[in-house]
Coordinates of C-alpha atoms in Angstrom, one line a residue:
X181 CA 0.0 0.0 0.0
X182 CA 1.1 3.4 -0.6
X183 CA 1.8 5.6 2.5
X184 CA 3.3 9.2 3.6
X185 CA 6.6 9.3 4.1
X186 CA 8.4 12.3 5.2
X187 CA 10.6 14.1 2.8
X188 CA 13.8 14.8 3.9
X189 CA 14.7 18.4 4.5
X190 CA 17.7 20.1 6.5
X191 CA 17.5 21.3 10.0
X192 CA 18.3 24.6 8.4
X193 CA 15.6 25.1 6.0
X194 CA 13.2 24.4 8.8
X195 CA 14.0 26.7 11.2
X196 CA 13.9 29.3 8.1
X197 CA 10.0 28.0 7.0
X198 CA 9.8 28.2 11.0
X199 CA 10.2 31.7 11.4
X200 CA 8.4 32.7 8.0
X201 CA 5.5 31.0 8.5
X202 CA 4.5 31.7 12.3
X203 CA 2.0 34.3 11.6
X204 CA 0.4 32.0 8.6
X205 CA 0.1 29.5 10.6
X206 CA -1.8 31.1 13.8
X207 CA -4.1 32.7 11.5
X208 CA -4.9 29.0 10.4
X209 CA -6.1 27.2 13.5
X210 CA -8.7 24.8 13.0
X211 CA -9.5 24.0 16.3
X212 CA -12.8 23.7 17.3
X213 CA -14.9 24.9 19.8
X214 CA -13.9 24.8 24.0
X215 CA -15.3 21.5 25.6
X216 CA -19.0 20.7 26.5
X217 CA -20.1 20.7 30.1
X218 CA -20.7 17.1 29.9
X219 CA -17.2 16.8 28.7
X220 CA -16.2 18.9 31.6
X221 CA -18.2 16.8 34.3
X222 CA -16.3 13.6 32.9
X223 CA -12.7 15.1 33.7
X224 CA -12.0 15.8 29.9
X225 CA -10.7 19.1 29.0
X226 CA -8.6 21.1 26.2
X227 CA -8.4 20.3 22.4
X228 CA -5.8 17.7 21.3
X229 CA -4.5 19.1 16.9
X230 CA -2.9 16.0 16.1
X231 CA -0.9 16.7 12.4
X232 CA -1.7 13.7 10.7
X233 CA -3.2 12.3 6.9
X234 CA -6.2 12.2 6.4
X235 CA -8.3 9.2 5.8
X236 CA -9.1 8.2 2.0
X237 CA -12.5 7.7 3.2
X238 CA -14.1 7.9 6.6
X239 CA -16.1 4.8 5.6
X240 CA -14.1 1.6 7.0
X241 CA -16.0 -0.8 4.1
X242 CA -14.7 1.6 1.5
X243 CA -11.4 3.2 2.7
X244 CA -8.4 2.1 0.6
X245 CA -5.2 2.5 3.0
X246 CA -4.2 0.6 5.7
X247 CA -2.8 4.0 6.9
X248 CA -6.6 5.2 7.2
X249 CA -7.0 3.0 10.2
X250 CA -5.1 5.7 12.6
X251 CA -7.4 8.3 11.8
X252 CA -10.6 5.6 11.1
X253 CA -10.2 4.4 15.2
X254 CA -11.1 7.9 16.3
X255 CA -14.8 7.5 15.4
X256 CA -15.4 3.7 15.7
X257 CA -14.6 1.1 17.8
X258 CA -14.0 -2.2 16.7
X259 CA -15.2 -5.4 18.4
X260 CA -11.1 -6.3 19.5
X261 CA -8.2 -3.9 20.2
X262 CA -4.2 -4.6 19.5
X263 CA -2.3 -3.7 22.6
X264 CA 0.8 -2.3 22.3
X265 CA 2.7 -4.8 21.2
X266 CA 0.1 -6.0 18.6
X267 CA -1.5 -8.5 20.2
X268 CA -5.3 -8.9 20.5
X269 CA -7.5 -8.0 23.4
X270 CA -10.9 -7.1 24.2
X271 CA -13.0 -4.1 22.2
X272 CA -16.4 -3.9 22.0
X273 CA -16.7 -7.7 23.1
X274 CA -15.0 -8.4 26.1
X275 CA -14.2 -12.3 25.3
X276 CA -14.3 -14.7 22.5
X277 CA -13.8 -18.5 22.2
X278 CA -13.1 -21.1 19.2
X279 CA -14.6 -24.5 18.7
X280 CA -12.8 -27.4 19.4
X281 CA -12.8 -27.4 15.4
X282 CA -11.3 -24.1 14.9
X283 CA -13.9 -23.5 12.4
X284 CA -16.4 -20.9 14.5
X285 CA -15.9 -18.4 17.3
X286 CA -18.5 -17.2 19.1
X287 CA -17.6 -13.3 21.2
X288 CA -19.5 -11.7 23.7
X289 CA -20.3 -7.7 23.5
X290 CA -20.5 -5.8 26.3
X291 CA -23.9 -4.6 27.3
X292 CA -25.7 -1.4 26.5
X293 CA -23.1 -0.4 23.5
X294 CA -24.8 2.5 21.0
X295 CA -23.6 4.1 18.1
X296 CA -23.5 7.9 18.0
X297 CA -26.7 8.3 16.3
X298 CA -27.9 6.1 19.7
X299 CA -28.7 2.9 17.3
X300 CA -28.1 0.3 19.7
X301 CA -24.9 -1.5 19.0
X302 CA -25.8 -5.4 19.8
X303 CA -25.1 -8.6 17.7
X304 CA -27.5 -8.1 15.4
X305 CA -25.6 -4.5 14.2
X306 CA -22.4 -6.6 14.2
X307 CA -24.2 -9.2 11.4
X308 CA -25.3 -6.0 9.6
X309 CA -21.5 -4.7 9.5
X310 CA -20.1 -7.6 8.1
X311 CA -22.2 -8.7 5.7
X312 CA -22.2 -5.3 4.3
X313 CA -18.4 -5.4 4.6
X314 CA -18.7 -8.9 2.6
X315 CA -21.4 -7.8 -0.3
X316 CA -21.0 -4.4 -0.9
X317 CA -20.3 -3.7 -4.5
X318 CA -17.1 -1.5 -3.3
X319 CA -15.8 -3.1 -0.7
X320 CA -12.2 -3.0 0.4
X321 CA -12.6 -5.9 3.4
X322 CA -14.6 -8.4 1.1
X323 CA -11.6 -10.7 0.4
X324 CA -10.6 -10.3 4.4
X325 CA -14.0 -11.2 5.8
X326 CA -14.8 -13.9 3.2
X327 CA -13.3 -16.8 5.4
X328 CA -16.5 -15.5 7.3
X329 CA -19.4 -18.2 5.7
X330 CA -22.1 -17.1 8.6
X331 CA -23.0 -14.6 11.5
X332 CA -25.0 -16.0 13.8
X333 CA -27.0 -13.9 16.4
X334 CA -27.6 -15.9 19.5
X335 CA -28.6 -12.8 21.7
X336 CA -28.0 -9.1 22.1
X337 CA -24.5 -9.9 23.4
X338 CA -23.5 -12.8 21.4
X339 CA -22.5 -13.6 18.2
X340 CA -21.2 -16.8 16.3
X341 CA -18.8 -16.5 13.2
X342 CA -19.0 -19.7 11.0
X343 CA -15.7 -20.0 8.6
X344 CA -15.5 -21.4 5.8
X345 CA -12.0 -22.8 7.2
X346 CA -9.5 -22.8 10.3
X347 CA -8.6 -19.2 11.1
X348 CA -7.2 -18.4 14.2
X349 CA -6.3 -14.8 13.1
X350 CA -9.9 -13.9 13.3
X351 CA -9.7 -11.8 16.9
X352 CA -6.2 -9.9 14.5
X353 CA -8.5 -9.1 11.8
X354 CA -11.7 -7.5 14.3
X355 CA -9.2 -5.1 15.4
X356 CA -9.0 -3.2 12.1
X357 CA -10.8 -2.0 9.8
X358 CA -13.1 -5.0 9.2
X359 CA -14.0 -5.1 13.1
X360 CA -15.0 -1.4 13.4
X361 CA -18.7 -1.1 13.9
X362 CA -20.9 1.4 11.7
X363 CA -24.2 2.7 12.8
X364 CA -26.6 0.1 10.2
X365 CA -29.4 3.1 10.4
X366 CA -26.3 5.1 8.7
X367 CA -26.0 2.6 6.0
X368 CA -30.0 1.5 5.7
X369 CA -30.3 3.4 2.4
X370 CA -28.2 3.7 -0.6
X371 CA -27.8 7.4 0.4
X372 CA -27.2 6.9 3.3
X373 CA -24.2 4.5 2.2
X374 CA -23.0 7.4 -0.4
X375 CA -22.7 9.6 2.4
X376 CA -20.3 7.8 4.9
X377 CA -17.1 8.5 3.1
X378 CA -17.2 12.1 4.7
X379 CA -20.0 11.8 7.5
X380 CA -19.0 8.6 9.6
X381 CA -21.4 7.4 12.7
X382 CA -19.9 5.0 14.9
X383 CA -19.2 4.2 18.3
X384 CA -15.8 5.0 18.7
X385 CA -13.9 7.7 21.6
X386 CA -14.8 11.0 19.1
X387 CA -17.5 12.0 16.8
X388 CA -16.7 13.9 13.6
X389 CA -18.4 17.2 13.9
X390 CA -17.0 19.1 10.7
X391 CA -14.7 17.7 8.3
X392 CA -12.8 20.0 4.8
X393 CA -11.1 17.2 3.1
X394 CA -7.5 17.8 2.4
X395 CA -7.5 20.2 5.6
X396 CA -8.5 19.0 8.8
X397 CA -11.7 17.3 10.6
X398 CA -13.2 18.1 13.8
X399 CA -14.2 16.0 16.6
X400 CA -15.8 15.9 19.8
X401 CA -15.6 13.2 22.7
X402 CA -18.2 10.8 22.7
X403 CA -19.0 9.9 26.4
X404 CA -20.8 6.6 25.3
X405 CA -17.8 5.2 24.3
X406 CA -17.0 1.9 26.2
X407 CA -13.6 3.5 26.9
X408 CA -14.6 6.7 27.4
X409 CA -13.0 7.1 31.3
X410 CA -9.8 6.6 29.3
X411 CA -10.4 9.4 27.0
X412 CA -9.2 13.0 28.8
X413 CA -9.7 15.2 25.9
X414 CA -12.8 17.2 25.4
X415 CA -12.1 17.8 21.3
X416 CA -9.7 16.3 18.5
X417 CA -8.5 17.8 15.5
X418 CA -6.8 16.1 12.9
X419 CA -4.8 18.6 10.8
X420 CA -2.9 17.8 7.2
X421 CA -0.3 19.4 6.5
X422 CA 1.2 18.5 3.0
X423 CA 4.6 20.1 3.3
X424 CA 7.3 18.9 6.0
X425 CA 8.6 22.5 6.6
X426 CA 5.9 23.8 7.5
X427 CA 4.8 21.6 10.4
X428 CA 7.2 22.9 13.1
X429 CA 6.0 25.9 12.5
X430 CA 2.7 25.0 13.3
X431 CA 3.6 23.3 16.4
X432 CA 5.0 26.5 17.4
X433 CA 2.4 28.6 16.7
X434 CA -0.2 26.2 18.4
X435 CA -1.9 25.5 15.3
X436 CA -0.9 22.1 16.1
X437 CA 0.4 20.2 20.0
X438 CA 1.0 16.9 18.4
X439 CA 3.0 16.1 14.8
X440 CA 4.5 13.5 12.7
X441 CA 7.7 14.1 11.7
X442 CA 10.4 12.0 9.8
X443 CA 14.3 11.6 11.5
X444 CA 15.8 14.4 10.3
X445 CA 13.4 17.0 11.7
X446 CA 14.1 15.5 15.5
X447 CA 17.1 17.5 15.9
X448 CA 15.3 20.8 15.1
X449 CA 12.1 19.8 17.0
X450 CA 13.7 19.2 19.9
X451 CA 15.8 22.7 19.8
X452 CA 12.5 24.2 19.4
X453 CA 11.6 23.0 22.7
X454 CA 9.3 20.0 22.0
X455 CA 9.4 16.8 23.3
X456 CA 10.1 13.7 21.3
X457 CA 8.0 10.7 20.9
X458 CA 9.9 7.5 19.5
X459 CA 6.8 5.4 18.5
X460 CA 8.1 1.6 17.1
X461 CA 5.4 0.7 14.1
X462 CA 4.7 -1.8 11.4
X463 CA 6.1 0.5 8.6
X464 CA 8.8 -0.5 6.6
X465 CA 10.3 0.8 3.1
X466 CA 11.2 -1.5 0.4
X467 CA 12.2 -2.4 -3.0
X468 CA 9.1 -4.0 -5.1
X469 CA 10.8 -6.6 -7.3
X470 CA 9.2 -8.2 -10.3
X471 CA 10.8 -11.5 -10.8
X472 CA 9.0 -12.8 -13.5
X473 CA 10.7 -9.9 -15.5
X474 CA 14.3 -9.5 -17.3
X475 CA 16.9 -8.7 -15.7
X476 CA 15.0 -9.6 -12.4
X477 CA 13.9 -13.5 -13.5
X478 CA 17.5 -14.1 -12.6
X479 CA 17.8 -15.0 -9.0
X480 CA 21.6 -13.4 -9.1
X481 CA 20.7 -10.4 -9.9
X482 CA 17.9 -9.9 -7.2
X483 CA 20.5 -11.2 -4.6
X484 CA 23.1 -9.2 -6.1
X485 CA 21.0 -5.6 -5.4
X486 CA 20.1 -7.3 -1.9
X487 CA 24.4 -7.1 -1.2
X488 CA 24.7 -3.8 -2.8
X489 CA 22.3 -1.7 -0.8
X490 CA 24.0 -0.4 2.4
X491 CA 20.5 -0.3 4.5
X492 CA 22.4 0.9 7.5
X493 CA 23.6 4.3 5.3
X494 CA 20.0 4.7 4.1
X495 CA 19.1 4.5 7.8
X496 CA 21.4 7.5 8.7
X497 CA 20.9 9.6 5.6
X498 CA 17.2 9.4 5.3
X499 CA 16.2 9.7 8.9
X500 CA 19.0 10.6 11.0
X501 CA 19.3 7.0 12.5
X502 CA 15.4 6.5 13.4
X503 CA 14.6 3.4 12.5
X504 CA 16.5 -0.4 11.9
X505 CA 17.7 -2.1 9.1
X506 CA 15.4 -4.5 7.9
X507 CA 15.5 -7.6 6.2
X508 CA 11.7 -9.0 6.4
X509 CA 8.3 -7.2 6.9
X510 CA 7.9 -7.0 10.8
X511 CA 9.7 -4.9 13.2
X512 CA 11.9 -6.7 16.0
X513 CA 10.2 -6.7 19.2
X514 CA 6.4 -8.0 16.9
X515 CA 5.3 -11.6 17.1
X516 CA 6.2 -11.9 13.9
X517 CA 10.1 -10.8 13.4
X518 CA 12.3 -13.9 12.8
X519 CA 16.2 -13.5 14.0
X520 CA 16.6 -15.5 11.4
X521 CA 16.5 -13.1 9.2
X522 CA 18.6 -10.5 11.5
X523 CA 21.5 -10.1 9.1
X524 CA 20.3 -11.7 5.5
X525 CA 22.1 -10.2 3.2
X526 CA 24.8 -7.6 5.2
X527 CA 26.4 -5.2 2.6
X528 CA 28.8 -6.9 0.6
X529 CA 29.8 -5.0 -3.1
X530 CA 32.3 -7.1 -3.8
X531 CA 29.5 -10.4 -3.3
X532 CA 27.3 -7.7 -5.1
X533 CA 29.6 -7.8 -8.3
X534 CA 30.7 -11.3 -8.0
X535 CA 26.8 -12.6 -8.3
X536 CA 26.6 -10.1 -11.1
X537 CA 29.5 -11.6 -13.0
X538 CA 27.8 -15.1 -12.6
X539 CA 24.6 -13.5 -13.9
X540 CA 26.3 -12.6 -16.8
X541 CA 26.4 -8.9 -16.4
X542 CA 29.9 -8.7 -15.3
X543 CA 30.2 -5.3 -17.9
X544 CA 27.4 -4.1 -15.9
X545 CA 23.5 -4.0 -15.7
X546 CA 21.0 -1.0 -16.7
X547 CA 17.6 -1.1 -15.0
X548 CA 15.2 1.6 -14.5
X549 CA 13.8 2.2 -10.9
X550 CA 10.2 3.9 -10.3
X551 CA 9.3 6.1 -7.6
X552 CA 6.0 7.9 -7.4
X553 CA 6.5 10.6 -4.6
X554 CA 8.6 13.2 -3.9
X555 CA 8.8 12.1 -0.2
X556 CA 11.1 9.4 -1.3
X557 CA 12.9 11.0 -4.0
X558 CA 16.1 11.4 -2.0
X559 CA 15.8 7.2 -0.9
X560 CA 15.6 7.1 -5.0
X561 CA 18.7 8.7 -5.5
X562 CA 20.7 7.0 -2.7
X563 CA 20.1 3.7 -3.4
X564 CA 20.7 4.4 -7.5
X565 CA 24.1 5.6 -6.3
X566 CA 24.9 2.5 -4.2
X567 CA 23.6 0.2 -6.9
X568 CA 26.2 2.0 -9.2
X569 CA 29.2 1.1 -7.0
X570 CA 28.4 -2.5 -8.1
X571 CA 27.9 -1.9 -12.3
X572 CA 24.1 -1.4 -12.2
X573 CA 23.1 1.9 -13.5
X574 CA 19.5 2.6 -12.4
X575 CA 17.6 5.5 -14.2
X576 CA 14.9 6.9 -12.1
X577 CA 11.5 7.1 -13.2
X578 CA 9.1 9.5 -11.6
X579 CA 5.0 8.7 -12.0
X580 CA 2.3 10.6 -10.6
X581 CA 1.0 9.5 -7.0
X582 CA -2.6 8.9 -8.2
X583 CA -1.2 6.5 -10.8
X584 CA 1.2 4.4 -9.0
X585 CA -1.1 2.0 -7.2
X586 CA -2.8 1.6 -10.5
X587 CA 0.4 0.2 -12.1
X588 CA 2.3 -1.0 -9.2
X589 CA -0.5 -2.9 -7.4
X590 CA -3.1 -3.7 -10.2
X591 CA -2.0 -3.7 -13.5
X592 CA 1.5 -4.7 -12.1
X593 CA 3.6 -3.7 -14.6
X594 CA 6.1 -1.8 -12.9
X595 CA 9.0 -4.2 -12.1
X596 CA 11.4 -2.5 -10.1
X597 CA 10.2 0.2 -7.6
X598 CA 10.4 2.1 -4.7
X599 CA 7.5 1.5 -1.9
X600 CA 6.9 0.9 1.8
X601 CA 4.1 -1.2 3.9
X602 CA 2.5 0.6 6.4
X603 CA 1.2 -3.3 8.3
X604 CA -2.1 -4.7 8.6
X605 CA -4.0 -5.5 11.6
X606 CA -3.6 -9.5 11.0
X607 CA -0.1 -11.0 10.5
X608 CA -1.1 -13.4 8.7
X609 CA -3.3 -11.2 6.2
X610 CA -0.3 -8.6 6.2
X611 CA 2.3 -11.8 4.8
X612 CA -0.7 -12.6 2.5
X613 CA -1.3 -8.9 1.0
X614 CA 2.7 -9.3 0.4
X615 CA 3.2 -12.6 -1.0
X616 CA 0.6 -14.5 -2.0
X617 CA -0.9 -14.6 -5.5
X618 CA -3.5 -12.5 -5.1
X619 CA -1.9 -10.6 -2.7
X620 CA -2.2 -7.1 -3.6
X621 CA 1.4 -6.4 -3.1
X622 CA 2.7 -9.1 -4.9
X623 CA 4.3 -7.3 -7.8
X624 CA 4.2 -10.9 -9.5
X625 CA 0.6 -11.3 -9.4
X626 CA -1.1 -13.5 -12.4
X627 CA 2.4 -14.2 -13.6
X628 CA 3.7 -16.4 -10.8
X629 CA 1.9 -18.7 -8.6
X630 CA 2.7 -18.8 -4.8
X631 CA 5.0 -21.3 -4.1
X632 CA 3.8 -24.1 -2.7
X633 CA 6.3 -23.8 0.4
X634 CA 4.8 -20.3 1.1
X635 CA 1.3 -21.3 0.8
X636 CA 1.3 -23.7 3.0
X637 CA 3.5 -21.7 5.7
X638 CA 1.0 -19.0 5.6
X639 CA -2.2 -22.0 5.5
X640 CA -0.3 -23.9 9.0
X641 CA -0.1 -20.0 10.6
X642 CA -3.3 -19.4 10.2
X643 CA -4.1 -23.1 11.9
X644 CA -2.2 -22.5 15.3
X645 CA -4.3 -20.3 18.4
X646 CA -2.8 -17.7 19.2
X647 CA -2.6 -18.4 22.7
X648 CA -0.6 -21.9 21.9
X649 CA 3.3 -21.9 22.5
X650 CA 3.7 -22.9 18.7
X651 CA 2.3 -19.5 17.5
X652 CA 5.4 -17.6 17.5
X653 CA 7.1 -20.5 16.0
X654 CA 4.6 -20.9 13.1
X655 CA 4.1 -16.9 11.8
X656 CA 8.2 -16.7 12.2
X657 CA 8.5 -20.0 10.1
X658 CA 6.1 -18.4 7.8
X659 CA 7.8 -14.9 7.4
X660 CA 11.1 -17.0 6.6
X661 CA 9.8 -19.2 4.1
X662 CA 7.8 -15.9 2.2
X663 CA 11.1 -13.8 2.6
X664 CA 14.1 -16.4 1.3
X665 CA 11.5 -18.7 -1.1
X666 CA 9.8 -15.4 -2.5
X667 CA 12.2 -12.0 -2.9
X668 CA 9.5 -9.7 -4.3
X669 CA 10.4 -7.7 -1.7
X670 CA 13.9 -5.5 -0.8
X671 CA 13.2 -4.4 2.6
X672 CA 15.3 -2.1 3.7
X673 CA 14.7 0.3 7.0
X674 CA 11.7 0.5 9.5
X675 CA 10.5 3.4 10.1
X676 CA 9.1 4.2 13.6
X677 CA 6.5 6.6 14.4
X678 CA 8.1 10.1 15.5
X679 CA 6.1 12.5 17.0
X680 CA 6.6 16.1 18.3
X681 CA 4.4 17.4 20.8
X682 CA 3.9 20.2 23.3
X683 CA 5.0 20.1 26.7
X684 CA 1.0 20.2 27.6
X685 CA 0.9 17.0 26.0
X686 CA 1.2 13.9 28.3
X687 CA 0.7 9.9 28.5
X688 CA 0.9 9.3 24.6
X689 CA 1.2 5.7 24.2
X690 CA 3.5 3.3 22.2
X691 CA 1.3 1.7 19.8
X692 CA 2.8 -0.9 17.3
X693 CA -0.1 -1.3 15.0
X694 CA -2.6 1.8 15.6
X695 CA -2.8 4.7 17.1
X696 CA -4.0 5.0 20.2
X697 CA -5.3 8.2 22.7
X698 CA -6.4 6.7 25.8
X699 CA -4.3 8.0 28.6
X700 CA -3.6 11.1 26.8
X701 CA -3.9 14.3 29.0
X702 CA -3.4 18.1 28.3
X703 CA -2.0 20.4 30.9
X704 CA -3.7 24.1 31.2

């Protein structure tokens, strides 16, 4: 999937857009009014701008980025929650349990849940949610929840998912975007349904009040939220601001008291006099590799530009030494990393040109590498000047943004490009979106079938409970098989979450997966 990335830019021409754009950016507050009373009475207080994207659409059926999910949680809650370290626990239901079979799980809600609109949120809204997510004609969660073959409602607060197979990754999945309940009055007519990409109703810790897409969206605090004695702040913005330089600039003028920012901007933030927030996350950048394509169809020369990248000099030129070196799609410290895979291919030129020789390209190699966004532009260029320390003379190829996933993802007919992963809520679905054939990321697609090895690696993972000891073993056995029997992917660097924030901002917490507020607490 396509996601923001921070463009690089020096601490120098920061502080200059800082100082130029102060004024601008005080007259461009989008905050909105001071708390309610009821607000008030429940301890919440103070308006939380949080610089962020915004969603594709505020629709969870129809939104199109995994990235939307950040910005997606503040006005629904989903039936589980990932803790901070990615694991599943309770959301809107407060327990679920398998058959002996694996093949149903039944969860329990918690009483008296209602949507915004106050449609009461019971098992039968649940059905309603995911067999809309399953049938309708523009659904993004369809080929997610299809393992789903029947929602049964046994009472207000239970419900029993039939599957059409073992899938342990089911309470994963409920965290994200398929599990997040809409209001079914919202979606009970087609207009209805036309109008939830920019006026959401769910159940969730805010409730969008005003929203100018491409600018900002305003929220409020929705005190029926099953969480909501966790919640401490009375309104949310969300603010986007398309140009790095500019964004400490509204930090200082107040436009904004929390913003993401890439590596490079840390050293300027922080002499600004805001504190630094060092978030680990599931994004990673990468190489997309087509190897059912010339020059690539020759397993040399993919392992060849694995040995010539220096990923720990990426690391320090494109974010100042945030982030890890990365050989495989989860972060260390996840379920999911594999030490294994801790130093696959370390930077070796000489190897680099030796594999090249064998490849028959010991002259050299020309190859044309795409990147879509200006944001990654300067990755572009540093990895075309390491691959020409080995002989392989990359031309860079720019395409518009609004094209790339188009070509990249669904015609696939870009065979060499730069990209990242932003995660997914399931493991198992994030190694499938990657790898497998119809895996949306799989650069490959129709040309190549999954390998047998992979498929059934990512068929036993999806087999094993999560609570059993062999979990761990099984997703890591699977991320190793997908990563050495399947190199579609270069990954290169993860990239952690980095936020600047006022010193009125406490208690944000360190979410792997999504973004979290609960806890979160302004001074003043």
């Amino acid at each position: 999937m396509r996601l923001r990335l921070r463009a690089a830019r020096s601490s120098v021409l920061l502080a200059a857009a800082l100082a130029v754009s102060l004024a601008a950016a005080a007259c461009g507050s989008s905050s909105p009014a001071t708390s309610s009373a009821a607000s008030a009475k429940a301890g919440a207080s103070g308006t939380l701008n949080w610089e962020w994207q915004l969603p594709t659409s505020w629709d969870p059926v129809t939104s199109s980025a995994g990235w939307d999910m950040h910005v997606l949680g503040l006005v629904y809650a989903a039936i589980t929650t990932l803790n901070p370290a990615g694991n599943p626990g309770p959301g809107l239901a407060t327990a679920w349990k398998y058959a002996p079979s694996g093949k149903s799980v039944t969860f329990t809600l918690r009483p008296g849940l209602t949507f915004t609109d106050g449609t009461p949120l019971d098992a039968q809204a649940v059905k309603e949610n995911i067999e809309r997510g399953q049938t309708q004609p523009n659904s993004t969660v369809a080929s997610e929840l299809a393992v789903v073959s029947k929602v049964v409602v046994n009472s207000p607060t239970s419900f029993t998912l039939d599957l059409s197979q073992v899938d342990y990754q089911l309470p994963y999945l409920l965290a994200g975007k398929d599990g997040m309940m809409v209001s079914p009055k919202a979606f009970a007519t087609k207009a209805g349904v036309n109008s939830l990409p920019t006026q959401p109703v769910g159940a969730g810790p805010f409730k969008l009040t005003s929203y100018v897409p491409d600018s900002h969206a305003n929220l409020t605090r929705n005190p029926g939220y099953w969480d909501a004695s966790q919640i401490h702040v009375a309104s949310f913005t969300v603010q986007s601001i398309s140009q790095p330089e500019q964004i400490l600039a509204a930090l200082q003028s107040g436009q904004v008291n929390v913003a993401y920012i890439a590596g490079n901007q840390v050293a300027a933030a922080k002499a600004a006099g805001f504190k630094i927030a060092v978030i680990p996350s599931e994004v990673v950048n990468e190489l997309d590799i087509q190897t059912t394509t010339a020059p690539f169809d020759n397993p040399k020369v993919v392992e060849a530009i694995n040995y010539a990248i220096d990923r720990q000099a990426i690391v320090q030129v494109q974010a100042s030494g945030y982030g890890s070196v990365a050989y495989q799609p989860f972060p260390q410290g996840f379920v999911g990393y594999s030490a294994q895979l801790a130093n696959l291919y370390p930077y070796n030129p000489a190897k680099a040109r030796q594999l090249l020789a064998e490849a028959g390209y010991s002259h050299g190699l020309k190859v044309t590498l795409t990147n879509d966004s200006p944001a990654t532009t300067s990755l572009a260029e540093q990895i075309q000047g390491q691959l020409a320390q080995v002989g392989i003379t990359a031309a860079i190829k720019v395409i518009p943004s609004d094209t790339a996933t188009q070509f990249l993802y669904l015609q696939k007919t870009i065979p060499f490009a730069v990209d990242g992963t932003a995660g997914r809520a399931s493991p198992v679905e994030m190694l499938d979106v990657l790898y497998s054939q119809q895996g949306l990321m799989n650069v490959n697609g129709r040309t190549a079938s999954t390998s047998a090895a992979v498929s059934q690696a990512l068929s036993h993972a999806l087999t094993v409970p999560l609570e059993s000891p062999d979990y761990p073993s099984a997703l890591q056995n699977a991320v190793v098989t997908a990563v050495q029997n399947d190199p579609i992917h270069i990954w290169l660097y993860t990239n952690p979450r980095i936020f600047a924030y006022s010193s009125t901002v406490t208690g944000i917490p360190s979410d792997l997966v999504q973004q979290r507020w609960e806890g979160v607490q302004l001074a003043g």
